[in-house]
Amino acid sequence: NAGVMQNPRHLVRRRGQEARLRCSPMKGHSHVYWYRQLPEEGLKFMVYLQKENIIDESGMPKERFSAEFPKEGPSILRIQQVVRGDSAAYFCASSSGTSGGSRDTQYFGPGTRLTVL
Amino acid sequence: AQSVTQLDSQVPVFEEAPVELRCNYSSSVSVYLFWYVQYPNQGLQLLLKYLSGSTLVKGINGFEAEFNKSQTSFHLRKPSVHISDTAEYFCAVQALTGGGNKLTFGTGTQLKVEL
């Protein structure tokens, strides 16, 4: 399966712990996006990365959240000191970046459902 | 900035009946438009997209949508639904210029197909 892969699919953390969510883009894709879906809401953009670069982090909370997309390996969304309000589904999407470097179709992974106890 | 409004949070419909899911958007710049479908506990799957050209766009699973620039709408339609179409449907926009590559989503419409 050459689709976007995310793991784990489900993650349970206690308040104060750290959560690490991983995303492997589709083969050949070099652009990664993270979105958060709170219960009963649509997806909200968090961050857009290319290899080793954060391009747009306008949707990231100012504290406790960080993202990276290293030269080798998956993209990581890291949430430190989780709180109950962080419980949500976190989706990763990837795109090829071949449409003039922007505005190409994003393909989504199955998501990681984070539950904070 | 862009915003997307999906006025109907739930749409019940009988199998083989037609359906229309409404989507209106607001943007100060031109946009691309998308419809995604989300089945329970799964990720989003692209149904169709409008980038340019013909305003009537055909997608997968028999769905189509029509872009209406004057009404800033992109309603999704299917002439005859099936039980398997039961899912959440999201409309999204992406600015052509500025705003990065991010998608701005509506809050979704739950389509429930009944026998």
PDB file of C-alpha atoms in Angstrom:
ATOM      1  CA  ASN A   1       0.000   0.000   0.000  1.00  0.00           C
ATOM      2  CA  ALA A   2       1.614   3.230  -1.145  1.00  0.00           C
ATOM      3  CA  GLY A   3      -0.782   5.491   0.762  1.00  0.00           C
ATOM      4  CA  VAL A   4      -0.094   7.831   3.641  1.00  0.00           C
ATOM      5  CA  MET A   5       0.685   5.865   6.782  1.00  0.00           C
ATOM      6  CA  GLN A   6       0.182   7.001  10.331  1.00  0.00           C
ATOM      7  CA  ASN A   7       1.003   5.312  13.585  1.00  0.00           C
ATOM      8  CA  PRO A   8      -0.131   4.584  16.077  1.00  0.00           C
ATOM      9  CA  ARG A   9      -3.777   4.511  15.051  1.00  0.00           C
ATOM     10  CA  HIS A  10      -4.867   4.920  18.666  1.00  0.00           C
ATOM     11  CA  LEU A  11      -2.888   6.481  21.472  1.00  0.00           C
ATOM     12  CA  VAL A  12      -3.857   6.843  25.109  1.00  0.00           C
ATOM     13  CA  ARG A  13      -1.927   9.178  27.372  1.00  0.00           C
ATOM     14  CA  ARG A  14      -2.398  10.499  30.890  1.00  0.00           C
ATOM     15  CA  ARG A  15      -2.328  14.208  31.545  1.00  0.00           C
ATOM     16  CA  GLY A  16       1.217  15.509  31.600  1.00  0.00           C
ATOM     17  CA  GLN A  17       2.689  12.793  29.403  1.00  0.00           C
ATOM     18  CA  GLU A  18       4.117  13.260  25.929  1.00  0.00           C
ATOM     19  CA  ALA A  19       2.472  12.098  22.720  1.00  0.00           C
ATOM     20  CA  ARG A  20       4.392  11.356  19.539  1.00  0.00           C
ATOM     21  CA  LEU A  21       2.477  10.857  16.318  1.00  0.00           C
ATOM     22  CA  ARG A  22       4.185   9.598  13.177  1.00  0.00           C
ATOM     23  CA  CYS A  23       3.384  10.094   9.532  1.00  0.00           C
ATOM     24  CA  SER A  24       4.995   8.515   6.498  1.00  0.00           C
ATOM     25  CA  PRO A  25       3.962  10.304   3.295  1.00  0.00           C
ATOM     26  CA  MET A  26       3.042   8.619   0.058  1.00  0.00           C
ATOM     27  CA  LYS A  27       5.974   7.419  -1.983  1.00  0.00           C
ATOM     28  CA  GLY A  28       7.416  10.305  -3.927  1.00  0.00           C
ATOM     29  CA  HIS A  29       5.745  12.964  -1.792  1.00  0.00           C
ATOM     30  CA  SER A  30       7.913  15.532  -0.067  1.00  0.00           C
ATOM     31  CA  HIS A  31       5.229  17.765   1.476  1.00  0.00           C
ATOM     32  CA  VAL A  32       3.461  16.890   4.705  1.00  0.00           C
ATOM     33  CA  TYR A  33       0.535  18.574   6.446  1.00  0.00           C
ATOM     34  CA  TRP A  34      -0.947  17.974   9.881  1.00  0.00           C
ATOM     35  CA  TYR A  35      -4.600  18.614  10.733  1.00  0.00           C
ATOM     36  CA  ARG A  36      -6.557  18.179  13.938  1.00  0.00           C
ATOM     37  CA  GLN A  37     -10.170  17.108  14.148  1.00  0.00           C
ATOM     38  CA  LEU A  38     -11.882  17.839  17.434  1.00  0.00           C
ATOM     39  CA  PRO A  39     -15.109  15.980  18.252  1.00  0.00           C
ATOM     40  CA  GLU A  40     -18.060  17.168  16.151  1.00  0.00           C
ATOM     41  CA  GLU A  41     -15.851  19.567  14.195  1.00  0.00           C
ATOM     42  CA  GLY A  42     -14.132  19.723  10.843  1.00  0.00           C
ATOM     43  CA  LEU A  43     -10.420  19.455  10.322  1.00  0.00           C
ATOM     44  CA  LYS A  44      -8.239  22.400  11.314  1.00  0.00           C
ATOM     45  CA  PHE A  45      -4.864  23.005   9.721  1.00  0.00           C
ATOM     46  CA  MET A  46      -1.902  22.863  12.071  1.00  0.00           C
ATOM     47  CA  VAL A  47       1.379  22.822  10.162  1.00  0.00           C
ATOM     48  CA  TYR A  48       2.902  22.344   6.718  1.00  0.00           C
ATOM     49  CA  LEU A  49       6.384  20.898   6.318  1.00  0.00           C
ATOM     50  CA  GLN A  50       8.796  19.959   3.620  1.00  0.00           C
ATOM     51  CA  LYS A  51      11.894  17.891   4.255  1.00  0.00           C
ATOM     52  CA  GLU A  52      13.828  19.568   7.097  1.00  0.00           C
ATOM     53  CA  ASN A  53      11.766  22.751   6.838  1.00  0.00           C
ATOM     54  CA  ILE A  54       8.637  24.137   8.461  1.00  0.00           C
ATOM     55  CA  ILE A  55       6.852  26.123   5.788  1.00  0.00           C
ATOM     56  CA  ASP A  56       3.683  27.227   7.584  1.00  0.00           C
ATOM     57  CA  GLU A  57       2.931  26.702  11.269  1.00  0.00           C
ATOM     58  CA  SER A  58       0.163  29.249  11.539  1.00  0.00           C
ATOM     59  CA  GLY A  59      -2.257  26.674  12.957  1.00  0.00           C
ATOM     60  CA  MET A  60       0.001  25.264  15.648  1.00  0.00           C
ATOM     61  CA  PRO A  61      -0.741  26.092  19.288  1.00  0.00           C
ATOM     62  CA  LYS A  62       2.004  28.334  20.635  1.00  0.00           C
ATOM     63  CA  GLU A  63       3.035  26.003  23.410  1.00  0.00           C
ATOM     64  CA  ARG A  64       3.592  22.260  23.852  1.00  0.00           C
ATOM     65  CA  PHE A  65       3.190  21.389  20.155  1.00  0.00           C
ATOM     66  CA  SER A  66       6.027  20.863  17.705  1.00  0.00           C
ATOM     67  CA  ALA A  67       6.512  19.148  14.365  1.00  0.00           C
ATOM     68  CA  GLU A  68       9.421  17.979  12.297  1.00  0.00           C
ATOM     69  CA  PHE A  69      10.044  16.241   8.997  1.00  0.00           C
ATOM     70  CA  PRO A  70      13.647  15.066   8.970  1.00  0.00           C
ATOM     71  CA  LYS A  71      15.677  14.198   5.914  1.00  0.00           C
ATOM     72  CA  GLU A  72      15.247  10.534   6.716  1.00  0.00           C
ATOM     73  CA  GLY A  73      12.234   8.969   8.381  1.00  0.00           C
ATOM     74  CA  PRO A  74       8.665   9.976   9.059  1.00  0.00           C
ATOM     75  CA  SER A  75       7.244  13.318  10.067  1.00  0.00           C
ATOM     76  CA  ILE A  76       6.632  13.592  13.811  1.00  0.00           C
ATOM     77  CA  LEU A  77       3.993  15.646  15.593  1.00  0.00           C
ATOM     78  CA  ARG A  78       4.957  15.972  19.230  1.00  0.00           C
ATOM     79  CA  ILE A  79       2.680  17.122  22.025  1.00  0.00           C
ATOM     80  CA  GLN A  80       4.292  17.713  25.370  1.00  0.00           C
ATOM     81  CA  GLN A  81       2.471  17.656  28.691  1.00  0.00           C
ATOM     82  CA  VAL A  82      -0.828  16.637  27.153  1.00  0.00           C
ATOM     83  CA  VAL A  83      -4.121  17.920  28.536  1.00  0.00           C
ATOM     84  CA  ARG A  84      -7.643  16.585  28.103  1.00  0.00           C
ATOM     85  CA  GLY A  85      -8.351  19.227  25.469  1.00  0.00           C
ATOM     86  CA  ASP A  86      -5.719  17.631  23.232  1.00  0.00           C
ATOM     87  CA  SER A  87      -7.966  14.591  22.768  1.00  0.00           C
ATOM     88  CA  ALA A  88      -8.741  14.545  19.069  1.00  0.00           C
ATOM     89  CA  ALA A  89      -8.028  12.808  15.802  1.00  0.00           C
ATOM     90  CA  TYR A  90      -4.810  13.967  14.180  1.00  0.00           C
ATOM     91  CA  PHE A  91      -4.569  13.538  10.434  1.00  0.00           C
ATOM     92  CA  CYS A  92      -1.549  13.735   8.245  1.00  0.00           C
ATOM     93  CA  ALA A  93      -1.718  14.496   4.541  1.00  0.00           C
ATOM     94  CA  SER A  94       0.951  14.514   1.897  1.00  0.00           C
ATOM     95  CA  SER A  95       1.373  15.984  -1.553  1.00  0.00           C
ATOM     96  CA  SER A  96       3.938  15.708  -4.276  1.00  0.00           C
ATOM     97  CA  GLY A  97       4.811  19.381  -4.519  1.00  0.00           C
ATOM     98  CA  THR A  98       5.157  19.061  -8.279  1.00  0.00           C
ATOM     99  CA  SER A  99       2.445  21.557  -9.221  1.00  0.00           C
ATOM    100  CA  GLY A 100       4.746  24.507  -9.278  1.00  0.00           C
ATOM    101  CA  GLY A 101       5.612  23.797  -5.687  1.00  0.00           C
ATOM    102  CA  SER A 102       2.127  24.450  -4.355  1.00  0.00           C
ATOM    103  CA  ARG A 103      -1.591  23.785  -4.650  1.00  0.00           C
ATOM    104  CA  ASP A 104      -1.313  20.119  -5.439  1.00  0.00           C
ATOM    105  CA  THR A 105      -3.756  17.572  -4.116  1.00  0.00           C
ATOM    106  CA  GLN A 106      -3.368  16.421  -0.542  1.00  0.00           C
ATOM    107  CA  TYR A 107      -3.879  12.752   0.279  1.00  0.00           C
ATOM    108  CA  PHE A 108      -4.811  11.850   3.820  1.00  0.00           C
ATOM    109  CA  GLY A 109      -3.746   9.093   6.151  1.00  0.00           C
ATOM    110  CA  PRO A 110      -6.110   7.143   8.437  1.00  0.00           C
ATOM    111  CA  GLY A 111      -5.378   9.370  11.422  1.00  0.00           C
ATOM    112  CA  THR A 112      -4.215   8.880  14.994  1.00  0.00           C
ATOM    113  CA  ARG A 113      -6.895   9.089  17.636  1.00  0.00           C
ATOM    114  CA  LEU A 114      -5.415  10.541  20.807  1.00  0.00           C
ATOM    115  CA  THR A 115      -7.224  10.100  24.085  1.00  0.00           C
ATOM    116  CA  VAL A 116      -5.960  11.931  27.138  1.00  0.00           C
ATOM    117  CA  LEU A 117      -7.140  10.506  30.444  1.00  0.00           C
TER     118      LEU A 117
ATOM    119  CA  ALA B   1      -8.590  34.189   4.960  1.00  0.00           C
ATOM    120  CA  GLN B   2     -11.065  31.582   3.831  1.00  0.00           C
ATOM    121  CA  SER B   3     -14.107  30.059   5.468  1.00  0.00           C
ATOM    122  CA  VAL B   4     -16.420  27.216   4.509  1.00  0.00           C
ATOM    123  CA  THR B   5     -20.013  26.738   5.585  1.00  0.00           C
ATOM    124  CA  GLN B   6     -21.834  23.453   5.432  1.00  0.00           C
ATOM    125  CA  LEU B   7     -25.277  24.377   6.654  1.00  0.00           C
ATOM    126  CA  ASP B   8     -26.606  20.838   6.999  1.00  0.00           C
ATOM    127  CA  SER B   9     -24.984  18.885   9.793  1.00  0.00           C
ATOM    128  CA  GLN B  10     -27.071  15.791   8.996  1.00  0.00           C
ATOM    129  CA  VAL B  11     -28.909  14.698   5.873  1.00  0.00           C
ATOM    130  CA  PRO B  12     -31.087  11.586   6.043  1.00  0.00           C
ATOM    131  CA  VAL B  13     -32.135  10.101   2.725  1.00  0.00           C
ATOM    132  CA  PHE B  14     -33.668   6.875   1.488  1.00  0.00           C
ATOM    133  CA  GLU B  15     -31.687   4.530  -0.688  1.00  0.00           C
ATOM    134  CA  GLU B  16     -31.933   5.252  -4.425  1.00  0.00           C
ATOM    135  CA  ALA B  17     -33.138   8.802  -3.768  1.00  0.00           C
ATOM    136  CA  PRO B  18     -31.146  11.814  -4.987  1.00  0.00           C
ATOM    137  CA  VAL B  19     -29.150  13.906  -2.553  1.00  0.00           C
ATOM    138  CA  GLU B  20     -27.534  17.328  -2.467  1.00  0.00           C
ATOM    139  CA  LEU B  21     -25.031  18.395   0.185  1.00  0.00           C
ATOM    140  CA  ARG B  22     -24.568  22.124   0.347  1.00  0.00           C
ATOM    141  CA  CYS B  23     -21.306  24.016   0.607  1.00  0.00           C
ATOM    142  CA  ASN B  24     -20.739  27.760   0.563  1.00  0.00           C
ATOM    143  CA  TYR B  25     -17.411  29.472   0.950  1.00  0.00           C
ATOM    144  CA  SER B  26     -15.974  32.901   1.549  1.00  0.00           C
ATOM    145  CA  SER B  27     -12.610  34.080   0.303  1.00  0.00           C
ATOM    146  CA  SER B  28     -10.919  37.303  -0.750  1.00  0.00           C
ATOM    147  CA  VAL B  29      -8.889  35.408  -3.374  1.00  0.00           C
ATOM    148  CA  SER B  30      -9.698  32.724  -5.898  1.00  0.00           C
ATOM    149  CA  VAL B  31      -9.793  29.212  -4.547  1.00  0.00           C
ATOM    150  CA  TYR B  32      -9.648  25.586  -5.468  1.00  0.00           C
ATOM    151  CA  LEU B  33     -12.533  23.517  -4.090  1.00  0.00           C
ATOM    152  CA  PHE B  34     -12.675  19.965  -2.823  1.00  0.00           C
ATOM    153  CA  TRP B  35     -15.050  17.402  -1.436  1.00  0.00           C
ATOM    154  CA  TYR B  36     -13.700  14.665   0.827  1.00  0.00           C
ATOM    155  CA  VAL B  37     -15.547  11.693   2.341  1.00  0.00           C
ATOM    156  CA  GLN B  38     -14.750  10.159   5.710  1.00  0.00           C
ATOM    157  CA  TYR B  39     -16.013   6.710   6.588  1.00  0.00           C
ATOM    158  CA  PRO B  40     -16.215   5.800  10.292  1.00  0.00           C
ATOM    159  CA  ASN B  41     -12.805   5.650  11.957  1.00  0.00           C
ATOM    160  CA  GLN B  42     -11.005   6.216   8.688  1.00  0.00           C
ATOM    161  CA  GLY B  43      -9.119   9.034   7.042  1.00  0.00           C
ATOM    162  CA  LEU B  44     -10.396  11.361   4.364  1.00  0.00           C
ATOM    163  CA  GLN B  45     -10.742  10.221   0.792  1.00  0.00           C
ATOM    164  CA  LEU B  46     -10.849  12.707  -2.062  1.00  0.00           C
ATOM    165  CA  LEU B  47     -14.183  12.587  -3.897  1.00  0.00           C
ATOM    166  CA  LEU B  48     -13.613  15.343  -6.407  1.00  0.00           C
ATOM    167  CA  LYS B  49     -11.953  18.695  -6.917  1.00  0.00           C
ATOM    168  CA  TYR B  50     -12.433  21.866  -8.912  1.00  0.00           C
ATOM    169  CA  LEU B  51      -9.288  23.619 -10.080  1.00  0.00           C
ATOM    170  CA  SER B  52     -10.390  25.360 -13.274  1.00  0.00           C
ATOM    171  CA  GLY B  53     -12.341  24.807 -16.477  1.00  0.00           C
ATOM    172  CA  SER B  54     -15.814  23.277 -16.574  1.00  0.00           C
ATOM    173  CA  THR B  55     -17.820  24.189 -13.524  1.00  0.00           C
ATOM    174  CA  LEU B  56     -19.394  20.734 -13.364  1.00  0.00           C
ATOM    175  CA  VAL B  57     -16.974  18.285 -11.840  1.00  0.00           C
ATOM    176  CA  LYS B  58     -17.448  14.540 -11.745  1.00  0.00           C
ATOM    177  CA  GLY B  59     -15.874  12.458  -9.033  1.00  0.00           C
ATOM    178  CA  ILE B  60     -15.729   8.920  -7.767  1.00  0.00           C
ATOM    179  CA  ASN B  61     -18.687   6.793  -6.671  1.00  0.00           C
ATOM    180  CA  GLY B  62     -21.121   8.666  -8.942  1.00  0.00           C
ATOM    181  CA  PHE B  63     -20.811  12.013  -7.188  1.00  0.00           C
ATOM    182  CA  GLU B  64     -20.606  15.341  -8.939  1.00  0.00           C
ATOM    183  CA  ALA B  65     -20.404  18.969  -7.870  1.00  0.00           C
ATOM    184  CA  GLU B  66     -21.010  22.301  -9.514  1.00  0.00           C
ATOM    185  CA  PHE B  67     -18.944  25.397  -8.888  1.00  0.00           C
ATOM    186  CA  ASN B  68     -20.994  28.588  -8.845  1.00  0.00           C
ATOM    187  CA  LYS B  69     -18.734  31.589  -8.544  1.00  0.00           C
ATOM    188  CA  SER B  70     -21.490  34.186  -8.222  1.00  0.00           C
ATOM    189  CA  GLN B  71     -23.094  32.289  -5.348  1.00  0.00           C
ATOM    190  CA  THR B  72     -19.752  31.116  -3.949  1.00  0.00           C
ATOM    191  CA  SER B  73     -21.121  27.609  -3.736  1.00  0.00           C
ATOM    192  CA  PHE B  74     -19.875  24.114  -4.512  1.00  0.00           C
ATOM    193  CA  HIS B  75     -22.770  21.763  -3.822  1.00  0.00           C
ATOM    194  CA  LEU B  76     -22.289  18.015  -4.019  1.00  0.00           C
ATOM    195  CA  ARG B  77     -24.907  15.838  -5.714  1.00  0.00           C
ATOM    196  CA  LYS B  78     -25.657  12.225  -6.433  1.00  0.00           C
ATOM    197  CA  PRO B  79     -28.729  11.149  -8.419  1.00  0.00           C
ATOM    198  CA  SER B  80     -29.214   7.855  -6.581  1.00  0.00           C
ATOM    199  CA  VAL B  81     -27.566   7.029  -3.263  1.00  0.00           C
ATOM    200  CA  HIS B  82     -26.610   3.658  -1.875  1.00  0.00           C
ATOM    201  CA  ILE B  83     -26.364   2.413   1.688  1.00  0.00           C
ATOM    202  CA  SER B  84     -22.587   2.411   1.307  1.00  0.00           C
ATOM    203  CA  ASP B  85     -22.626   6.200   0.810  1.00  0.00           C
ATOM    204  CA  THR B  86     -23.369   6.633   4.513  1.00  0.00           C
ATOM    205  CA  ALA B  87     -20.436   8.710   5.750  1.00  0.00           C
ATOM    206  CA  GLU B  88     -19.321  12.208   6.693  1.00  0.00           C
ATOM    207  CA  TYR B  89     -18.677  14.588   3.812  1.00  0.00           C
ATOM    208  CA  PHE B  90     -16.371  17.577   4.066  1.00  0.00           C
ATOM    209  CA  CYS B  91     -16.109  20.527   1.724  1.00  0.00           C
ATOM    210  CA  ALA B  92     -12.758  22.312   1.645  1.00  0.00           C
ATOM    211  CA  VAL B  93     -11.101  25.250  -0.102  1.00  0.00           C
ATOM    212  CA  GLN B  94      -7.514  26.130  -0.837  1.00  0.00           C
ATOM    213  CA  ALA B  95      -6.384  29.624  -1.762  1.00  0.00           C
ATOM    214  CA  LEU B  96      -4.706  30.019  -5.149  1.00  0.00           C
ATOM    215  CA  THR B  97      -2.422  32.696  -3.833  1.00  0.00           C
ATOM    216  CA  GLY B  98      -1.180  33.384  -0.363  1.00  0.00           C
ATOM    217  CA  GLY B  99      -2.357  31.461   2.664  1.00  0.00           C
ATOM    218  CA  GLY B 100       0.095  28.667   2.097  1.00  0.00           C
ATOM    219  CA  ASN B 101      -1.102  25.286   0.891  1.00  0.00           C
ATOM    220  CA  LYS B 102      -3.479  24.647   3.722  1.00  0.00           C
ATOM    221  CA  LEU B 103      -6.989  23.384   3.256  1.00  0.00           C
ATOM    222  CA  THR B 104      -9.819  25.089   5.091  1.00  0.00           C
ATOM    223  CA  PHE B 105     -12.623  22.684   5.898  1.00  0.00           C
ATOM    224  CA  GLY B 106     -16.293  23.006   6.685  1.00  0.00           C
ATOM    225  CA  THR B 107     -17.716  21.295   9.740  1.00  0.00           C
ATOM    226  CA  GLY B 108     -18.987  18.366   7.715  1.00  0.00           C
ATOM    227  CA  THR B 109     -22.336  16.856   6.733  1.00  0.00           C
ATOM    228  CA  GLN B 110     -23.312  13.423   7.973  1.00  0.00           C
ATOM    229  CA  LEU B 111     -25.131  11.594   5.191  1.00  0.00           C
ATOM    230  CA  LYS B 112     -27.270   8.751   6.451  1.00  0.00           C
ATOM    231  CA  VAL B 113     -28.789   6.506   3.842  1.00  0.00           C
ATOM    232  CA  GLU B 114     -31.742   4.436   4.996  1.00  0.00           C
ATOM    233  CA  LEU B 115     -33.530   1.500   3.449  1.00  0.00           C
TER     234      LEU B 115
END
